[in-house]
Coordinates of C-alpha atoms in Angstrom, one line a residue:
X1 CA 135.2 199.3 -37.2
X2 CA 135.8 195.6 -36.9
X3 CA 139.4 196.1 -38.1
X4 CA 140.1 198.7 -35.5
X5 CA 138.6 196.7 -32.7
X6 CA 140.5 193.6 -33.6
X7 CA 143.9 195.2 -34.2
X8 CA 144.0 197.9 -31.5
X9 CA 141.5 197.1 -28.8
X10 CA 142.1 193.4 -28.4
X11 CA 145.9 193.1 -29.0
X12 CA 145.9 190.4 -31.6
X13 CA 149.1 191.5 -33.2
X14 CA 150.8 191.5 -29.8
X15 CA 149.5 188.0 -29.1
X16 CA 150.9 186.7 -32.4
X17 CA 154.2 188.3 -31.7
X18 CA 154.4 186.8 -28.2
X19 CA 153.7 183.3 -29.8
X20 CA 156.4 183.7 -32.4
X21 CA 154.0 183.8 -35.3
X22 CA 154.8 185.7 -38.5
X23 CA 152.7 186.5 -41.6
X24 CA 154.0 183.3 -43.3
X25 CA 154.7 180.2 -41.1
X26 CA 156.1 176.9 -42.0
X27 CA 153.6 174.2 -41.0
X28 CA 156.0 171.3 -40.6
X29 CA 158.3 171.1 -37.6
X30 CA 160.5 168.8 -35.6
X31 CA 161.1 170.8 -32.4
X32 CA 162.3 174.2 -33.4
X33 CA 163.2 173.1 -37.0
X34 CA 160.4 174.6 -39.0
X35 CA 160.2 173.8 -42.7
X36 CA 157.6 173.0 -45.4
X37 CA 157.5 172.8 -49.1
X38 CA 153.8 172.4 -49.8
X39 CA 151.1 174.9 -50.8
X40 CA 150.0 177.6 -48.4
X41 CA 147.0 177.4 -46.2
X42 CA 145.5 180.8 -45.5
X43 CA 144.0 181.1 -42.0
X44 CA 141.1 183.6 -42.0
X45 CA 139.5 184.6 -38.7
X46 CA 135.7 183.9 -38.6
X47 CA 135.6 186.8 -36.2
X48 CA 136.1 189.5 -38.8
X49 CA 137.1 187.7 -42.0
X50 CA 140.6 189.0 -41.9
X51 CA 143.7 187.0 -42.9
X52 CA 145.7 186.1 -39.8
X53 CA 148.6 184.3 -41.6
X54 CA 149.5 181.5 -43.9
X55 CA 151.0 178.1 -43.1
X56 CA 152.8 175.8 -45.6
X57 CA 151.4 172.3 -46.0
X58 CA 153.5 169.2 -45.4
X59 CA 154.7 167.3 -48.5
X60 CA 155.6 163.6 -48.5
X61 CA 159.3 164.4 -48.3
X62 CA 158.6 166.8 -45.4
X63 CA 156.7 164.0 -43.7
X64 CA 159.5 161.5 -44.1
X65 CA 161.9 164.0 -42.5
X66 CA 159.5 164.3 -39.6
X67 CA 159.2 160.6 -39.1
X68 CA 162.9 160.1 -39.3
X69 CA 163.3 162.7 -36.5
X70 CA 160.5 161.2 -34.4
X71 CA 161.6 157.6 -34.6
X72 CA 165.1 158.5 -33.8
X73 CA 164.0 160.7 -30.8
X74 CA 161.9 157.8 -29.4
X75 CA 165.0 155.6 -28.9
X76 CA 166.5 158.0 -26.4
X77 CA 163.3 159.6 -25.0
X78 CA 161.9 156.2 -23.9
X79 CA 165.0 155.6 -21.8
X80 CA 164.5 158.7 -19.7
X81 CA 162.8 157.8 -16.3
X82 CA 159.1 158.7 -16.3
X83 CA 159.3 161.2 -13.5
X84 CA 162.0 163.1 -15.4
X85 CA 159.7 163.1 -18.5
X86 CA 157.1 164.5 -16.1
X87 CA 159.5 167.3 -15.3
X88 CA 159.6 168.2 -19.0
X89 CA 155.8 168.4 -19.1
X90 CA 155.8 170.5 -15.9
X91 CA 158.0 173.0 -17.6
X92 CA 155.7 173.0 -20.7
X93 CA 152.8 173.7 -18.4
X94 CA 154.6 176.6 -16.8
X95 CA 155.3 178.2 -20.2
X96 CA 151.6 177.8 -20.9
X97 CA 150.8 179.8 -17.7
X98 CA 153.1 182.6 -18.9
X99 CA 151.5 182.6 -22.4
X100 CA 147.9 181.9 -21.4
X101 CA 146.7 185.3 -22.5
X102 CA 148.2 185.5 -26.0
X103 CA 147.5 181.8 -26.7
X104 CA 143.9 182.1 -25.5
X105 CA 143.4 185.2 -27.7
X106 CA 144.8 183.2 -30.7
X107 CA 142.4 180.3 -30.0
X108 CA 139.5 182.8 -29.8
X109 CA 140.5 184.7 -32.9
X110 CA 141.4 181.8 -35.2
X111 CA 138.6 179.5 -34.1
X112 CA 135.9 182.0 -33.1
X113 CA 135.0 180.9 -29.6
X114 CA 134.5 183.4 -26.9
X115 CA 137.6 184.8 -25.2
X116 CA 136.6 183.2 -21.9
X117 CA 136.5 179.9 -23.6
X118 CA 139.8 180.6 -25.3
X119 CA 141.4 181.2 -22.0
X120 CA 139.6 178.2 -20.6
X121 CA 141.0 176.0 -23.3
X122 CA 144.6 177.0 -22.4
X123 CA 143.7 176.3 -18.8
X124 CA 142.7 172.8 -19.8
X125 CA 146.2 172.4 -21.3
X126 CA 147.7 173.6 -18.0
X127 CA 145.5 171.2 -16.0
X128 CA 146.4 168.2 -18.1
X129 CA 150.0 169.0 -17.7
X130 CA 149.6 169.0 -13.9
X131 CA 147.7 165.7 -14.1
X132 CA 150.4 164.2 -16.3
X133 CA 153.2 165.3 -13.9
X134 CA 151.6 163.4 -11.1
X135 CA 150.9 160.5 -13.4
X136 CA 154.6 160.2 -14.3
X137 CA 155.1 158.6 -10.8
X138 CA 152.1 156.4 -11.1
X139 CA 152.5 154.3 -14.2
X140 CA 151.7 151.2 -12.2
X141 CA 151.8 147.6 -13.2
X142 CA 150.7 144.6 -11.2
X143 CA 152.2 141.6 -9.3
X144 CA 150.3 138.3 -10.0
X145 CA 150.4 135.2 -8.0
X146 CA 151.8 132.3 -9.9
X147 CA 150.6 128.7 -9.6
X148 CA 154.2 127.4 -9.8
X149 CA 156.6 127.2 -6.8
X150 CA 159.3 129.9 -6.8
X151 CA 157.8 131.8 -9.7
X152 CA 156.8 135.4 -9.9
X153 CA 154.5 137.0 -12.4
X154 CA 154.0 140.7 -13.1
X155 CA 152.5 143.0 -15.5
X156 CA 154.3 146.2 -16.7
X157 CA 153.8 148.9 -19.3
X158 CA 156.3 150.2 -21.9
X159 CA 156.3 153.2 -24.2
X160 CA 154.5 152.6 -27.4
X161 CA 156.4 154.6 -29.9
X162 CA 155.3 157.4 -32.2
X163 CA 151.8 158.6 -31.5
X164 CA 149.9 160.3 -34.3
X165 CA 147.4 163.0 -33.3
X166 CA 144.7 164.3 -35.6
X167 CA 142.7 167.2 -34.0
X168 CA 139.6 169.2 -34.9
X169 CA 139.2 172.9 -35.3
X170 CA 136.7 173.3 -32.3
X171 CA 139.4 172.7 -29.7
X172 CA 142.5 173.6 -31.6
X173 CA 145.0 173.2 -28.7
X174 CA 143.3 171.4 -25.7
X175 CA 142.7 168.0 -27.4
X176 CA 146.2 167.9 -28.6
X177 CA 147.5 168.5 -25.1
X178 CA 145.2 165.8 -23.6
X179 CA 147.0 163.3 -25.9
X180 CA 150.5 164.6 -25.9
X181 CA 151.0 165.4 -22.2
X182 CA 150.0 161.8 -21.4
X183 CA 152.0 160.3 -24.3
X184 CA 155.1 162.2 -23.3
X185 CA 155.1 161.0 -19.7
X186 CA 154.5 157.5 -21.0
X187 CA 157.7 157.8 -23.0
X188 CA 156.2 158.3 -26.5
X189 CA 157.0 161.0 -29.1
X190 CA 154.2 162.8 -30.9
X191 CA 153.4 163.9 -34.5
X192 CA 150.4 166.3 -34.6
X193 CA 148.3 167.1 -37.6
X194 CA 146.0 170.0 -36.6
X195 CA 142.9 171.0 -38.4
X196 CA 143.6 173.0 -41.5
X197 CA 140.9 175.4 -40.3
X198 CA 143.1 176.5 -37.3
X199 CA 146.7 175.8 -38.3
X200 CA 148.3 178.7 -36.6
X201 CA 147.4 177.3 -33.2
X202 CA 149.6 174.2 -33.8
X203 CA 152.5 176.4 -34.9
X204 CA 152.2 178.4 -31.7
X205 CA 152.1 175.3 -29.5
X206 CA 155.1 173.9 -31.3
X207 CA 157.0 177.1 -30.7
X208 CA 156.3 176.8 -27.0
X209 CA 157.3 173.2 -26.7
X210 CA 160.4 173.7 -28.8
X211 CA 161.8 176.0 -26.2
X212 CA 161.3 173.4 -23.5
X213 CA 163.1 170.7 -25.6
X214 CA 166.0 173.1 -26.4
X215 CA 166.4 174.2 -22.7
X216 CA 166.6 170.5 -21.7
X217 CA 168.9 169.4 -24.5
X218 CA 166.3 166.9 -25.7
X219 CA 165.9 165.6 -29.3
X220 CA 163.6 167.8 -31.4
X221 CA 161.6 164.8 -32.7
X222 CA 159.9 164.4 -29.3
X223 CA 157.3 167.0 -30.6
X224 CA 156.5 167.3 -34.3
X225 CA 153.8 169.0 -36.3
X226 CA 152.5 168.5 -39.8
X227 CA 149.8 170.6 -41.6
X228 CA 147.4 170.1 -44.4
X229 CA 144.1 168.5 -45.4
X230 CA 143.0 164.8 -45.0
X231 CA 145.7 163.7 -47.5
X232 CA 148.4 164.7 -45.0
X233 CA 146.5 162.9 -42.3
X234 CA 146.6 159.8 -44.5
X235 CA 150.4 159.9 -44.3
X236 CA 150.0 158.9 -40.7
X237 CA 147.0 156.6 -40.8
X238 CA 148.6 154.4 -43.3
X239 CA 152.1 154.5 -41.7
X240 CA 153.1 151.2 -39.9
X241 CA 155.7 153.2 -38.0
X242 CA 152.9 154.8 -36.0
X243 CA 151.3 152.3 -33.6
X244 CA 148.6 154.6 -32.3
X245 CA 146.5 157.2 -34.1
X246 CA 144.4 159.4 -31.9
X247 CA 141.8 161.2 -34.1
X248 CA 139.1 163.7 -33.1
X249 CA 136.5 164.7 -35.6
X250 CA 133.3 163.6 -37.4
X251 CA 131.9 160.1 -37.4
X252 CA 132.5 159.9 -41.1
X253 CA 136.2 160.7 -40.6
X254 CA 136.4 158.2 -37.8
X255 CA 135.1 155.4 -39.9
X256 CA 137.8 156.0 -42.5
X257 CA 140.6 156.4 -39.9
X258 CA 139.5 153.4 -37.9
X259 CA 139.3 151.1 -40.9
X260 CA 142.6 152.2 -42.3
X261 CA 144.5 151.8 -39.1
X262 CA 142.9 148.5 -38.3
X263 CA 143.9 147.1 -41.7
X264 CA 147.6 147.5 -40.6
X265 CA 146.8 146.3 -37.1
X266 CA 147.5 149.6 -35.5
X267 CA 145.5 151.1 -32.6
X268 CA 143.0 153.9 -32.9
X269 CA 141.7 156.3 -30.2
X270 CA 138.6 157.8 -31.8
X271 CA 136.7 160.8 -30.4
X272 CA 133.9 161.4 -32.8
X273 CA 130.4 162.9 -33.0
X274 CA 127.9 163.6 -30.2
X275 CA 124.1 164.1 -30.2
X276 CA 123.8 165.0 -26.6
X277 CA 120.6 165.3 -24.6
X278 CA 119.5 166.7 -21.2
X279 CA 116.5 165.0 -19.6
X280 CA 114.4 167.4 -17.6
X281 CA 112.2 165.7 -15.0
X282 CA 109.2 167.2 -13.1
X283 CA 111.4 167.9 -10.0
X284 CA 114.2 169.7 -11.9
X285 CA 115.4 173.0 -10.5
X286 CA 115.0 175.7 -13.2
X287 CA 117.9 177.7 -11.7
X288 CA 120.1 174.8 -12.7
X289 CA 118.3 173.8 -15.9
X290 CA 118.4 177.2 -17.7
X291 CA 122.1 178.0 -17.5
X292 CA 123.1 174.4 -18.1
X293 CA 120.9 174.0 -21.2
X294 CA 121.6 177.4 -22.7
X295 CA 125.4 177.2 -22.3
X296 CA 125.4 173.6 -23.5
X297 CA 123.5 174.6 -26.6
X298 CA 125.2 177.9 -27.6
X299 CA 128.6 177.7 -26.1
X300 CA 131.3 177.7 -28.8
X301 CA 128.4 178.5 -31.1
X302 CA 127.2 174.9 -30.8
X303 CA 130.5 173.6 -32.1
X304 CA 131.5 171.3 -29.2
X305 CA 131.3 167.6 -29.5
X306 CA 129.5 167.8 -26.1
X307 CA 127.1 170.6 -27.1
X308 CA 123.5 170.0 -26.1
X309 CA 121.5 169.2 -29.1
X310 CA 118.3 167.9 -27.5
X311 CA 116.2 168.8 -24.4
X312 CA 113.9 165.9 -23.4
X313 CA 111.3 167.5 -21.2
X314 CA 108.5 165.9 -19.1
X315 CA 105.1 167.0 -20.3
X316 CA 104.1 168.2 -16.9
X317 CA 106.8 170.9 -16.9
X318 CA 107.2 171.3 -20.6
X319 CA 105.6 174.7 -21.0
X320 CA 107.4 176.2 -18.1
X321 CA 110.8 174.9 -19.2
X322 CA 110.2 175.9 -22.8
X323 CA 109.2 179.4 -21.9
X324 CA 112.2 179.8 -19.6
X325 CA 114.7 178.6 -22.2
X326 CA 113.1 180.8 -24.9
X327 CA 113.3 183.8 -22.6
X328 CA 116.9 183.1 -21.8
X329 CA 117.7 183.1 -25.5
X330 CA 116.5 186.7 -25.8
X331 CA 119.4 187.7 -23.5
X332 CA 122.1 186.1 -25.5
X333 CA 124.7 188.5 -26.9
X334 CA 126.2 187.6 -30.3
X335 CA 129.3 189.3 -31.6
X336 CA 133.1 189.5 -31.6
X337 CA 134.3 186.7 -29.3
X338 CA 137.2 188.9 -28.2
X339 CA 134.7 191.1 -26.4
X340 CA 134.0 189.4 -23.1
X341 CA 130.5 191.0 -23.0
X342 CA 129.4 188.6 -25.8
X343 CA 128.2 185.1 -25.1
X344 CA 128.4 183.7 -28.7
X345 CA 130.9 184.1 -31.5
X346 CA 130.8 183.0 -35.1
X347 CA 130.7 179.6 -36.8
X348 CA 134.1 178.5 -38.1
X349 CA 133.4 179.2 -41.8
X350 CA 130.9 179.5 -44.6
X351 CA 130.5 175.8 -45.0
X352 CA 129.4 175.6 -41.4
X353 CA 126.9 178.4 -42.0
X354 CA 125.5 176.5 -45.0
X355 CA 125.1 173.3 -42.9
X356 CA 123.4 175.2 -40.2
X357 CA 120.9 176.8 -42.6
X358 CA 120.2 173.4 -44.3
X359 CA 119.5 171.8 -41.0
X360 CA 116.9 174.4 -40.0
X361 CA 115.2 173.9 -43.4
X362 CA 115.3 170.2 -43.0
X363 CA 113.7 170.4 -39.5
X364 CA 110.9 172.6 -40.9
X365 CA 110.2 170.2 -43.7
X366 CA 109.9 167.3 -41.2
X367 CA 107.3 169.2 -39.2
X368 CA 109.5 171.1 -36.7
X369 CA 108.0 174.2 -35.0
X370 CA 110.4 177.1 -34.8
X371 CA 110.3 178.7 -31.3
X372 CA 113.4 180.9 -31.8
X373 CA 114.1 181.9 -35.4
X374 CA 117.6 181.2 -36.8
X375 CA 119.4 183.0 -39.5
X376 CA 122.6 184.7 -40.5
X377 CA 123.4 188.0 -39.0
X378 CA 124.4 190.9 -41.2
X379 CA 125.6 194.5 -40.7
X380 CA 128.4 196.2 -38.7
X381 CA 130.5 193.7 -36.8
X382 CA 129.2 190.7 -38.7
X383 CA 131.2 191.2 -41.9
X384 CA 132.7 187.7 -41.9
X385 CA 129.3 186.2 -42.7
X386 CA 129.8 183.5 -40.1
X387 CA 127.6 184.9 -37.3
X388 CA 124.3 183.1 -36.8
X389 CA 121.4 183.2 -34.4
X390 CA 121.0 180.3 -31.9
X391 CA 117.8 178.5 -32.9
X392 CA 115.2 176.5 -30.9
X393 CA 112.9 174.0 -32.7
X394 CA 110.2 171.8 -31.3
X395 CA 110.7 168.4 -32.9
X396 CA 110.4 164.7 -32.6
X397 CA 113.3 162.4 -31.9
X398 CA 112.5 160.3 -35.0
X399 CA 113.2 163.3 -37.3
X400 CA 116.1 162.5 -39.6
X401 CA 117.7 165.8 -38.8
X402 CA 117.4 165.2 -35.1
X403 CA 119.2 161.9 -35.4
X404 CA 122.2 163.7 -37.0
X405 CA 124.8 165.9 -35.3
X406 CA 124.7 169.4 -36.7
X407 CA 127.8 171.4 -35.5
X408 CA 125.8 174.6 -34.9
X409 CA 123.6 176.3 -32.3
X410 CA 120.4 174.4 -33.0
X411 CA 118.5 173.1 -30.0
X412 CA 115.6 170.6 -30.4
X413 CA 112.9 170.4 -27.7
X414 CA 111.3 167.0 -27.3
X415 CA 108.5 166.0 -24.9
X416 CA 108.2 162.8 -22.9
X417 CA 105.4 161.2 -20.9
X418 CA 105.4 158.8 -18.0
X419 CA 108.4 157.6 -16.1
X420 CA 112.1 158.6 -16.6
X421 CA 112.7 155.3 -18.4
X422 CA 110.8 156.7 -21.3
X423 CA 113.1 159.7 -21.4
X424 CA 116.2 157.5 -21.1
X425 CA 115.0 155.4 -24.1
X426 CA 114.5 158.6 -26.2
X427 CA 118.0 159.9 -25.2
X428 CA 119.6 156.6 -26.1
X429 CA 117.7 156.3 -29.4
X430 CA 120.4 158.0 -31.5
X431 CA 123.5 156.6 -33.1
X432 CA 126.0 158.7 -31.1
X433 CA 126.9 158.1 -27.4
X434 CA 129.1 160.9 -26.1
X435 CA 127.6 163.0 -23.3
X436 CA 124.3 163.0 -21.5
X437 CA 122.7 164.7 -18.5
X438 CA 119.6 164.6 -16.3
X439 CA 118.1 167.4 -14.3
X440 CA 116.3 166.0 -11.3
X441 CA 115.9 166.2 -7.5
X442 CA 115.0 162.6 -7.3
X443 CA 117.7 160.2 -6.2
X444 CA 115.9 157.3 -7.8
X445 CA 115.7 159.0 -11.2
X446 CA 119.4 160.0 -11.0
X447 CA 120.5 156.5 -10.1
X448 CA 118.4 154.9 -12.8
X449 CA 120.0 157.3 -15.3
X450 CA 123.5 156.3 -14.2
X451 CA 122.7 152.6 -13.9
X452 CA 123.5 149.7 -16.4
X453 CA 120.0 150.3 -17.9
X454 CA 120.4 154.1 -18.0
X455 CA 122.4 156.4 -20.3
X456 CA 124.4 154.5 -22.9
X457 CA 126.9 157.4 -23.2
X458 CA 130.5 157.6 -22.1
X459 CA 129.5 160.7 -19.9
X460 CA 126.4 160.8 -17.7
X461 CA 125.9 163.9 -15.6
X462 CA 123.4 164.8 -12.9
X463 CA 122.3 168.4 -12.5
X464 CA 125.0 169.8 -14.7
X465 CA 124.9 170.1 -18.5
X466 CA 126.4 168.0 -21.2
X467 CA 129.2 170.4 -22.0
X468 CA 132.4 171.1 -20.0
X469 CA 134.3 168.1 -18.8
X470 CA 137.1 168.1 -16.1
X471 CA 140.4 166.6 -17.1
X472 CA 140.4 164.2 -14.1
X473 CA 137.9 161.9 -15.7
X474 CA 138.3 159.8 -18.8
X475 CA 136.7 161.6 -21.7
X476 CA 135.0 159.8 -24.6
X477 CA 131.9 158.0 -25.7
X478 CA 130.3 154.9 -27.1
X479 CA 128.5 153.8 -30.3
X480 CA 129.3 156.1 -33.2
X481 CA 131.3 158.3 -30.9
X482 CA 134.1 155.7 -31.4
X483 CA 134.8 154.3 -27.9
X484 CA 138.0 156.2 -27.2
X485 CA 139.0 157.6 -23.9
X486 CA 141.3 160.6 -23.4
X487 CA 142.5 162.8 -20.5
X488 CA 142.1 161.5 -17.0
X489 CA 141.5 158.3 -15.0
X490 CA 143.5 155.4 -16.6
X491 CA 143.3 156.8 -20.2
X492 CA 147.2 156.7 -20.1
X493 CA 147.2 153.0 -20.8
X494 CA 146.4 153.3 -24.5
X495 CA 149.6 155.2 -25.0
X496 CA 151.6 152.2 -23.7
X497 CA 152.1 148.6 -24.5
X498 CA 151.2 146.0 -21.9
X499 CA 153.7 143.2 -21.1
X500 CA 153.3 140.1 -18.8
X501 CA 156.5 138.7 -17.3
X502 CA 157.1 135.4 -15.6
X503 CA 160.3 134.9 -13.6
X504 CA 161.5 131.5 -12.5
X505 CA 163.9 131.7 -9.6
X506 CA 163.9 128.0 -8.8
X507 CA 166.3 125.3 -10.1
X508 CA 163.4 123.4 -11.8
X509 CA 161.3 124.1 -14.9
X510 CA 157.7 123.3 -13.9
X511 CA 155.2 123.9 -16.6
X512 CA 151.8 125.6 -16.2
X513 CA 148.6 123.6 -15.7
X514 CA 150.7 120.7 -14.3
X515 CA 151.9 119.5 -17.7
X516 CA 154.7 117.0 -17.5
X517 CA 157.5 116.9 -20.1
X518 CA 160.2 114.6 -19.0
X519 CA 163.4 114.1 -21.1

């Protein structure tokens, strides 16, 4: 049954064909030149457990070929005026519009997120391309007043070089586009190592961009991909030819990447773990609370870095909110993510399932009270073994398991007393600092939450959930989330090097600070 639905009803084979994917794909590429001499990575869909395709891994020799192509491409690409680089990104965005349906289906099938979320992820790619096109005419510097007569000072930005991108499985295409669209308009070239858990998505994206490069007679090294495990990622993190590594993943991974890149004086853009909370105050509107909390907790099967992990609920409304959330969980439909009637798809693989089960047992052992029972689903439609039930547990913020980020649909309910400052203190009392939210009708509570003494996260929302950021704002977090910023606002600056210029148009050479040096 699952095979028939996947192959015939949802058009996966047609999607793969539209994206130029074959049964075996080379996982290393400079533009349209695909190659690869390493072992094969088999990509199995968590949706039905079927083999989608295989991708060859990148060897050291393959990597050197990629870097030779990228470094050579940078020499000419950086000289193209930024608005014309923006035109290249515009064309890429248009091709994404044409291929939104097949690419969205691939994202859903290879990663396991709902089809709506798969399409939404491709829409994020389109949106960041639109943003980057406008940005290409706004890479502004500064003019600075000099203390010296007939001197002018200014600040300008130059392309950085080769940007290395390491992305995670949960957003197999969007996070790459956040980085690469901005990097391209800034004049950089990109080398991308996708997650080995969703490698076909990177090959599909490379196929799309390769067409744009070919149509515009641009060097293929502008866009490159490599594939493999952490050892392939280490090719980039240790490479002095790559001035910036943008890495998305776990805090453990980020510590290794950050240390390695810092040792060679490179720059890191780290987007790491989140342990995100929603504070629910006595004045909160349940019509807003319930969908915000439930989507935040179960969307992408709890595998977003912005997923809601904790609800911090005031004691006066605790019972009412708890009952509403538990009731909403009874309406969640779990199943094939390609079926738009389902809300929740599978976890990415069996390792994720094991982590989920261990977290529930750990919460129980620490005294957690199970409100909605978790577990692995079995039977027709669940043959992959990766479908699990979203779980709700009454807990305490000091539980060890609550202090950790578990990439699964487990929601902890916490109770607070007194003023909103107590709730904010609880929210901040974790190592991570990505996304946060408050549900309140009180302007004072909202302002306190967003003030210098409020949320310590990179994202602080009022009356929306923790999950689902727009590309116009800078995305990222503090503390063990890594401090990086991607996507909107002035996040573009990390992809460029800053330079201060002083121009003397007088016939004298006055020194700064009034220093005299007479010869």
